[in-house]
Coordinates of C-alpha atoms in Angstrom, one line a residue:
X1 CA -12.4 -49.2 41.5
X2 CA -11.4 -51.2 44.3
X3 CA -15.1 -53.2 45.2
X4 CA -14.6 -51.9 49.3
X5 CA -15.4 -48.2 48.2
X6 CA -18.9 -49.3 47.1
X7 CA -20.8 -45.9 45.9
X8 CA -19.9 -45.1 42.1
X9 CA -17.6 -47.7 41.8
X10 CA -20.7 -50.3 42.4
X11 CA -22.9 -48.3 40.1
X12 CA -20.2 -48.8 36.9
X13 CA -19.6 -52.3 38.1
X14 CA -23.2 -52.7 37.9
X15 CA -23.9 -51.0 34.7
X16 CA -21.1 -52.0 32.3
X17 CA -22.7 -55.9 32.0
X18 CA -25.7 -54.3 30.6
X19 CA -23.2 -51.9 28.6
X20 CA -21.9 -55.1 27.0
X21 CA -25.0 -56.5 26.4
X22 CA -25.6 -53.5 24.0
X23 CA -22.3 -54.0 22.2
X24 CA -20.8 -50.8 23.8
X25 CA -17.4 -51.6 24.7
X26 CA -15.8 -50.0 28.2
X27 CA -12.7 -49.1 29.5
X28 CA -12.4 -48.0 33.3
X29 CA -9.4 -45.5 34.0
X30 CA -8.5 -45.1 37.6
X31 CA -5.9 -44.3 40.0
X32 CA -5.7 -47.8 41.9
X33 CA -2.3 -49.1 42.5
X34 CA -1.6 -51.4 39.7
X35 CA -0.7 -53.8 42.3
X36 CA -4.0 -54.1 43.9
X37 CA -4.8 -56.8 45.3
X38 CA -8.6 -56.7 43.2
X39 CA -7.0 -56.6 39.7
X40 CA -5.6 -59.6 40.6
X41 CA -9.0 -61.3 39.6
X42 CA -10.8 -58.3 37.7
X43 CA -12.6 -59.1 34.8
X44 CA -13.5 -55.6 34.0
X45 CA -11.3 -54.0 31.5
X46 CA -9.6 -51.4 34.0
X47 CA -6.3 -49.6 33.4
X48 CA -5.2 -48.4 37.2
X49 CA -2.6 -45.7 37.0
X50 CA -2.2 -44.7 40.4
X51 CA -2.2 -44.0 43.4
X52 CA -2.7 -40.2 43.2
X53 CA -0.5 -38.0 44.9
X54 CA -2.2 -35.4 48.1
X55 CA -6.3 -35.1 48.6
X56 CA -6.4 -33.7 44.8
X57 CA -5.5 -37.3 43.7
X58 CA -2.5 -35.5 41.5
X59 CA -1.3 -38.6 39.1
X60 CA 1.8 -37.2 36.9
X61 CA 0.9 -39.9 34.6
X62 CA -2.7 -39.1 33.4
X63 CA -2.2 -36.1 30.8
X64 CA 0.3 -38.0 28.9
X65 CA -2.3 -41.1 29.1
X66 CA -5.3 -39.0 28.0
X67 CA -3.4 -37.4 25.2
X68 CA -2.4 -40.7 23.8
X69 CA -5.7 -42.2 24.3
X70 CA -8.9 -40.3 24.3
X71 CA -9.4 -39.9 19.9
X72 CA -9.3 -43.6 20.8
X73 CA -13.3 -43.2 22.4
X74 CA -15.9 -42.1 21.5
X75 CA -17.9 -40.9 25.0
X76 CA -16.0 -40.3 28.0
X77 CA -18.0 -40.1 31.6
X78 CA -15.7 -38.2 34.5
X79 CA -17.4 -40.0 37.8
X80 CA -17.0 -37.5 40.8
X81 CA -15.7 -33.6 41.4
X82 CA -12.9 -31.7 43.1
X83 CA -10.4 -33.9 42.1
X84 CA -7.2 -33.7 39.2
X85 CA -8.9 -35.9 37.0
X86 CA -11.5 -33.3 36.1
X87 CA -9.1 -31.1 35.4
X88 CA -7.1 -33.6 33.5
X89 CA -9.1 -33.9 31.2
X90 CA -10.5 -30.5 30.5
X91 CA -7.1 -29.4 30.0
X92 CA -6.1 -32.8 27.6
X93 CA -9.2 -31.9 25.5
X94 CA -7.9 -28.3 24.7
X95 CA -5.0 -29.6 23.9
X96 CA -6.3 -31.7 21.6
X97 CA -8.7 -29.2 19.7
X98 CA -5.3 -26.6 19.9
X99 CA -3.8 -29.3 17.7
X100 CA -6.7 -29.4 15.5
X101 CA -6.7 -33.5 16.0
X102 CA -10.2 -35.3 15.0
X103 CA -11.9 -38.1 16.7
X104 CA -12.3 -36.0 19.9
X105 CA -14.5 -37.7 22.3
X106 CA -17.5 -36.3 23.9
X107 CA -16.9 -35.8 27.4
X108 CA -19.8 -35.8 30.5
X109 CA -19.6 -35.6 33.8
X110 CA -21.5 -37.3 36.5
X111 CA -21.3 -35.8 39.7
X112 CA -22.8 -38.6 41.9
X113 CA -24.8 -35.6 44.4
X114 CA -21.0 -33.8 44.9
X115 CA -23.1 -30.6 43.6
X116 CA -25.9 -30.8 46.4
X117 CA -25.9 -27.6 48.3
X118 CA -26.0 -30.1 51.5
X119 CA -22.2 -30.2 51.6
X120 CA -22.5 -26.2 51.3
X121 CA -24.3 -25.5 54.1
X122 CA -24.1 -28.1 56.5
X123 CA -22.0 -26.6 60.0
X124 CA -19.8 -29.7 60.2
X125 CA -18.1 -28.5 56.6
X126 CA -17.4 -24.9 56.8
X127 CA -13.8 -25.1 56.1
X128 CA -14.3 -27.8 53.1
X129 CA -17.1 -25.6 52.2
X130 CA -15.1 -22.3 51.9
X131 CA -12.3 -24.7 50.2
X132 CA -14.7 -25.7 47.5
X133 CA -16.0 -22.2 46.3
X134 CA -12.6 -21.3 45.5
X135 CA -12.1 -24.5 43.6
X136 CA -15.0 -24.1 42.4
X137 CA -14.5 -20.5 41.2
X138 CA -10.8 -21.4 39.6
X139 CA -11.2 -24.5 38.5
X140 CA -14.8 -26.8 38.6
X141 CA -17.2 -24.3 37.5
X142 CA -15.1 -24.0 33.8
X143 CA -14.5 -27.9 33.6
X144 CA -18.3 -28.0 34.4
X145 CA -19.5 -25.9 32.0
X146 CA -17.0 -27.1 29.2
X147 CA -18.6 -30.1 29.5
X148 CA -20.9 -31.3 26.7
X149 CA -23.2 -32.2 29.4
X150 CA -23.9 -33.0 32.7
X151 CA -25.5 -36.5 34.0
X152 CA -27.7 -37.0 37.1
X153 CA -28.7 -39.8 39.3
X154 CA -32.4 -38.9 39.8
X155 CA -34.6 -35.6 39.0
X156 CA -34.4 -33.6 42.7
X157 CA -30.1 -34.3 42.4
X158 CA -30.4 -32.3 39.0
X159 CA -32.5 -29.2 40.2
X160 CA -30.4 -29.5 43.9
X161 CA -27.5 -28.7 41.7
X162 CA -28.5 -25.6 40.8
X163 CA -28.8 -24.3 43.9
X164 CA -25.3 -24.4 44.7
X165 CA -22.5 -22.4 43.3
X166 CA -22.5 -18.9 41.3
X167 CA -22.0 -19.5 37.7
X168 CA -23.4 -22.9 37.3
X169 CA -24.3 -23.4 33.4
X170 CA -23.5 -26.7 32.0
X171 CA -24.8 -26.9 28.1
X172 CA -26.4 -30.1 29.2
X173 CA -28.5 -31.4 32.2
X174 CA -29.2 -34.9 31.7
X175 CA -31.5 -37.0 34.2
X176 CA -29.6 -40.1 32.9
X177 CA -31.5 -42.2 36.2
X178 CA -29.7 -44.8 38.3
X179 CA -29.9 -48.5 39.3
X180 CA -29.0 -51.7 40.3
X181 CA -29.1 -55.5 39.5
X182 CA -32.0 -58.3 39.9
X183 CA -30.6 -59.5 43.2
X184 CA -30.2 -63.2 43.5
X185 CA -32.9 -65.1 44.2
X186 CA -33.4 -66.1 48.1
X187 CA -31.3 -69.1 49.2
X188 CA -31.0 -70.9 53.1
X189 CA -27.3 -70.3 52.8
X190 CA -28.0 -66.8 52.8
X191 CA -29.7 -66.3 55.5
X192 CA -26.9 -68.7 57.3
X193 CA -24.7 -66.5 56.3
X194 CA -26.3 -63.3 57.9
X195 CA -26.9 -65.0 61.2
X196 CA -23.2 -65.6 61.4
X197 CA -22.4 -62.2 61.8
X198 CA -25.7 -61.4 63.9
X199 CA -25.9 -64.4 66.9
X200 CA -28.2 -64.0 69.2
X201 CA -30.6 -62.1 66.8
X202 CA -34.5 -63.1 67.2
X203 CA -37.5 -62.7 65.8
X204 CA -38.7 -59.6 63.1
X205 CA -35.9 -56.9 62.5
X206 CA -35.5 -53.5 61.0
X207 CA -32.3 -52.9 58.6
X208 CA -30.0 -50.2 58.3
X209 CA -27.2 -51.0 56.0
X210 CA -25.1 -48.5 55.3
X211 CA -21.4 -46.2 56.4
X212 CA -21.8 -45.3 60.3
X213 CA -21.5 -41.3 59.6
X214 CA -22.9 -38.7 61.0
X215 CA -24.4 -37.6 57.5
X216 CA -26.6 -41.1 57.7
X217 CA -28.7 -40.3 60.1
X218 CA -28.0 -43.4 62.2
X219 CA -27.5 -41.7 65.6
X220 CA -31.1 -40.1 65.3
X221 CA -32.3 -43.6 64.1
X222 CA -30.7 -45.1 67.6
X223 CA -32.5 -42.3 69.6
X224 CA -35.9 -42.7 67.8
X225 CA -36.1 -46.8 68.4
X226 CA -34.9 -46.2 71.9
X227 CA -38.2 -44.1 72.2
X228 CA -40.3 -45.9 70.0
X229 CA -39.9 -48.8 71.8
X230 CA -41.3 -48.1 75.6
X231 CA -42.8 -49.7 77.4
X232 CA -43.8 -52.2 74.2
X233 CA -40.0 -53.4 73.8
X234 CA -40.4 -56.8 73.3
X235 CA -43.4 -56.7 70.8
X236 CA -41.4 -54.6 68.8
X237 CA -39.1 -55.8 65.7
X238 CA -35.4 -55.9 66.9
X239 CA -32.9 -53.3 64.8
X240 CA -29.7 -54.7 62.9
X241 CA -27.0 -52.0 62.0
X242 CA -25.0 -53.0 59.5
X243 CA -22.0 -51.1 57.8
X244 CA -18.3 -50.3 58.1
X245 CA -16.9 -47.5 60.1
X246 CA -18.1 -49.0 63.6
X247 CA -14.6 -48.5 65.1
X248 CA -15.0 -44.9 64.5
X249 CA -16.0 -42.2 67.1
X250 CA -19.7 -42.3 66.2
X251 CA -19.7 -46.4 65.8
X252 CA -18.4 -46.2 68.9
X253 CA -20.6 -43.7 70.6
X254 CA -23.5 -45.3 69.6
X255 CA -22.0 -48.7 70.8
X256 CA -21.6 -47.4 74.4
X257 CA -25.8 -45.7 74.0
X258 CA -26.8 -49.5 73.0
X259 CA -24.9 -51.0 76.0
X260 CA -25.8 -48.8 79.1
X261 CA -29.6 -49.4 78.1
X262 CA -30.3 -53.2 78.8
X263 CA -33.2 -53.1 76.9
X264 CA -31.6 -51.5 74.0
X265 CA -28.6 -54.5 74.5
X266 CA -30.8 -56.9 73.6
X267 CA -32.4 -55.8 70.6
X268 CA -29.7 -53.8 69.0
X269 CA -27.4 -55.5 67.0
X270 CA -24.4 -54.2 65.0
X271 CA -22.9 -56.6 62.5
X272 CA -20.0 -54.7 60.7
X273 CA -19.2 -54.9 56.7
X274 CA -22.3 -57.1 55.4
X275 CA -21.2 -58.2 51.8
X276 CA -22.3 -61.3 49.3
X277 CA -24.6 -64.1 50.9
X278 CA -24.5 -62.0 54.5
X279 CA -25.6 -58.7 52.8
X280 CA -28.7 -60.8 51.1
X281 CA -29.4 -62.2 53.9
X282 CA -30.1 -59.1 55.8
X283 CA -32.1 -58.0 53.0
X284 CA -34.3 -60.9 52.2
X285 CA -34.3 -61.3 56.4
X286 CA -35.4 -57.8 57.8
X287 CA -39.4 -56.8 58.0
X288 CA -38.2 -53.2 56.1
X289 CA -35.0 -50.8 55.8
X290 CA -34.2 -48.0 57.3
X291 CA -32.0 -45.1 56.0
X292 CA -32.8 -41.3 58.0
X293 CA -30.1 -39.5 56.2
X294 CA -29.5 -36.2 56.1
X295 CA -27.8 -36.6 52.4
X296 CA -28.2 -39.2 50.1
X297 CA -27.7 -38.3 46.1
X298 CA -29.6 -41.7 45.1
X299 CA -28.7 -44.5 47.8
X300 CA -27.9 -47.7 46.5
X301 CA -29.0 -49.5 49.2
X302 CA -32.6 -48.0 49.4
X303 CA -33.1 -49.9 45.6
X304 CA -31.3 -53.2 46.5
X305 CA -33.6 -53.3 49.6
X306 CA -36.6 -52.6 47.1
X307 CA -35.2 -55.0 44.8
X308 CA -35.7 -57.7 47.6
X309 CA -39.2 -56.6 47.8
X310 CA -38.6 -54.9 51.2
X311 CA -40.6 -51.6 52.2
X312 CA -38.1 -48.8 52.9
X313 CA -38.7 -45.9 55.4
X314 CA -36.5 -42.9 54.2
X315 CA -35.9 -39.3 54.9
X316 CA -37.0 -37.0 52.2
X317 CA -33.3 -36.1 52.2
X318 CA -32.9 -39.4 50.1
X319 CA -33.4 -37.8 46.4
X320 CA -35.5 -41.0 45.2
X321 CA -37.9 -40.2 47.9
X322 CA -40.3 -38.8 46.0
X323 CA -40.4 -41.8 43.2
X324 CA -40.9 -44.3 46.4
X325 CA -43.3 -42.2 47.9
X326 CA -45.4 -42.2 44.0
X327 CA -45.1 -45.8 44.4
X328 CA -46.7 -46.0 48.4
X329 CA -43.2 -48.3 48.4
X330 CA -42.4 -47.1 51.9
X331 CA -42.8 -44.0 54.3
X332 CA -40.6 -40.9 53.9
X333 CA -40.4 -38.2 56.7
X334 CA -37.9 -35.5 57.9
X335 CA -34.3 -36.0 59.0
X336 CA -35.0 -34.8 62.3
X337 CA -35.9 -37.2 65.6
X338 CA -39.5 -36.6 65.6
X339 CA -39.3 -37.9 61.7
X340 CA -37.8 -40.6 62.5
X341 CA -39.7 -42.0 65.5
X342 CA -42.8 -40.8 62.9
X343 CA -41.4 -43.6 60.4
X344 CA -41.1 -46.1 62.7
X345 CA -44.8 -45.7 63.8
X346 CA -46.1 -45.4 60.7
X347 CA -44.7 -48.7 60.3
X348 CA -45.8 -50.2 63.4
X349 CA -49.6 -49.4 62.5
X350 CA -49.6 -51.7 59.6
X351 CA -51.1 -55.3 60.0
X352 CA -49.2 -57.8 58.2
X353 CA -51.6 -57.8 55.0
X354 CA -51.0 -54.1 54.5
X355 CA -47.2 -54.7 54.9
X356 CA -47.1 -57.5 52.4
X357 CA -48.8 -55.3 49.8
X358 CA -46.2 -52.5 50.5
X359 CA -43.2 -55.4 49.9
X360 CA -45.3 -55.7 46.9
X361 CA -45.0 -52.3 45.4
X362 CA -41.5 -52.2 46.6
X363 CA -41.1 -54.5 43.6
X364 CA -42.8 -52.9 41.1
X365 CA -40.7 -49.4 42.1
X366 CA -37.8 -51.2 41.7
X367 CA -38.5 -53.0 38.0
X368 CA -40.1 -49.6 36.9
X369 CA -37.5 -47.3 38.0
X370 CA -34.2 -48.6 39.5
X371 CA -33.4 -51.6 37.7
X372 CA -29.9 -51.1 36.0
X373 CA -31.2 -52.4 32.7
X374 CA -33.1 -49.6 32.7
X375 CA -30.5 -47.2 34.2
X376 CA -27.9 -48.8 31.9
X377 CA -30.2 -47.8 28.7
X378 CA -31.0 -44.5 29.3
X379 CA -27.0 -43.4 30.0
X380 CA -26.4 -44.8 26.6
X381 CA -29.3 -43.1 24.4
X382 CA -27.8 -39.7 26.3
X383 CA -24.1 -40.7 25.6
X384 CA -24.6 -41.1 22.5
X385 CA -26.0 -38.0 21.9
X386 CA -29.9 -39.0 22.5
X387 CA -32.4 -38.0 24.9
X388 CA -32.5 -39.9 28.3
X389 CA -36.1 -41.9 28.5
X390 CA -36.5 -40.1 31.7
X391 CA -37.0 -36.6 29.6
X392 CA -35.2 -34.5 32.2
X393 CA -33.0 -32.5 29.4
X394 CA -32.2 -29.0 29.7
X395 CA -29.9 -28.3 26.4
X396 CA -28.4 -24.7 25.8
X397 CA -26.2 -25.7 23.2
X398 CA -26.7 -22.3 21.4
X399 CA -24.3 -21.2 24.5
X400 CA -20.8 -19.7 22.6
X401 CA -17.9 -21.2 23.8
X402 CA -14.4 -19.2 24.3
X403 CA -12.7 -22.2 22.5
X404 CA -15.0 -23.7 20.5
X405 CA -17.8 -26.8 20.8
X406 CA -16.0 -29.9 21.6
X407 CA -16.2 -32.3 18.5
X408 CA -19.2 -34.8 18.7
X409 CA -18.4 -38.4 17.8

């Protein structure tokens, strides 16, 4: 839960105030160091028992914590696959049954896109590939379909997971949606705050805020505005690439592309980590955003640059693509280099009367489909046993079980 790993740990940060709001009360089980530096000032209620042991995250402490503590709760949501936790608690809720003991929880798991056939088929992961069917076929497939259900992010991550691995059957698929927070409203010391970690910056920009990976599409997106800018360089918006991982080999590759091109020098900037006033101020700052990934289960970013009323152009390999596309909120293409030089001229053939009106509708696809009050709802009607306001169910409940229906609460 440490805030520096962003992803799912951002989306329950973001969605247990709006929890509250609705009396629901949360716990957060994790396997942070209890010494972490975070806790120190955490005002979520989080019990870290950690750190895991190995890349299964083995903690010899969890089943004796689960079997104390899970008749205590009535829903419990497993965030993320292929590691001990799953399996911790499929095995503690056995147990439990075994024993005949009441109060058993309900138990979901949200996968957070680790089910997309992407990760599957994608060259760069053979060997993680060829480790996760046999995980899969020992392990993940029973604690999937044991499940009483299965949440999703957004309607093309739930039919993307069926595409994946043999034997997929959960009794529940739940479309539970996804979001984030109003994002504070515009401030000078904001943008002050941006233009510290950017000097030199002038003029329009284009955003991309998120890791430096391969899987991002970022070294395509270097590539396509090297092209897209010609011989009009200096009428065109300047390009800010913000995110962690810049040390790495690709950060770095990409650093040494920018800085033999002299043209490139100057309107390429990369600013590192962006977070709290800084990260705003990029938003609120930047003409649109810019994410060409090759994999991205919902993309957090995408909505908070919506939030800020910023058009976003997107690969259709961003699985909200096709709810921003409904909304004319931005341009999607391919994640390949002639889809991403297409975004950025789509973009450039817009006078600034038909950009403003796409900001506009950038703000009405946020409030109507990625706000986290919304998100927040909708993952407590289907907790609790309801129907997600989305109405992307598929329920096989009549499905026999070798050890019974798990107790509902």
């Amino acid at each position: 839960m440490d805030p520096a790993y962003g992803g799912p740990c951002q989306g329950i940060r973001n969605s247990v105030p709006e929890h509250d709001k609705a009396g629901t009360e949360t716990d957060i089980l994790c396997f942070d160091d209890p010494a972490a530096e975070y806790l120190k000032t955490e005002t979520l209620s989080i019990f870290a028992i950690g750190p895991g042991k190995t890349a299964w995250g083995y903690t010899p402490t969890l089943a004796p914590w689960l079997l104390e503590h899970l008749t205590g709760y009535d829903v419990v949501i497993v965030h993320g696959l292929w590691q001990y936790y799953n399996y911790a608690v499929y095995r503690a809720v056995k147990k439990l049954k075994r024993q005949q003991r009441t109060g058993i929880p309900t138990v979901y798991i949200m996968p957070h896109g680790m089910l997309d056939p992407y990760f599957q088929r994608t060259s760069s992961r053979r060997i993680k590939a060829i480790r996760n069917r046999i995980y899969w076929d020992l392990i993940e497939k029973r604690v999937i379909n044991a499940a009483n259900g299965v949440l999703f992010t957004c309607d093309a991550e739930l039919k993307l997971a069926r595409e994946t691995f043999p034997g997929y059957a959960p009794r529940q698929e739940i479309n539970v949606g996804y979001g984030v927070p109003e994002p504070p409203e515009f401030t000078a010391a904001m943008e002050s705050a941006f233009r510290q970690h950017c000097p030199g910056l002038e003029g329009p920009y284009l955003l991309f805020l998120s890791r430096i990976h391969p899987k991002k599409g970022v070294d395509l997106l270097v590539e396509a505005y090297e092209n897209w800018l010609g011989t009009n360089a200096a009428e065109r918006p300047c390009l800010v690439i913000a995110g962690p991982d810049v040390g790495s080999q690709l950060g770095q590759k990409l650093r040494d592309t920018v800085g033999e091109n002299p043209i490139l020098e100057k309107k390429v900037f990369f600013t590192g980590m962006l977070t709290g006033l800084a990260k705003w101020g990029a938003f609120y700052g930047c003409e649109a955003f810019v994410l060409p990934s090759h994999q991205e289960n919902f993309g957090i970013a995408v909505a908070e640059a919506l939030a800020c009323g910023k058009p976003v152009l997107i690969s259709d390999k961003v699985n909200i693509w096709r709810e921003i596309h409904r909304k004319e909120a931005g341009f999607v293409s391919n994640d390949s280099l002639p889809g991403v030089e297409d975004l950025l001229h789509s973009w450039s053939q817009l006078d600034e009367k038909d950009k403003q009106k796409m900001g506009e509708r950038a703000t009405l696809s946020y409030r109507e489909d990625f706000s986290i009050a919304t998100a927040a709802r909708q993952l407590l009607v289907a907790a609790s046993g309801g129907r997600s306001s989305t109405g992307t169910v598929v329920d096989s409940n009549d499905k026999e079980w070798t050890d019974g229906p798990i107790t509902y609460r």
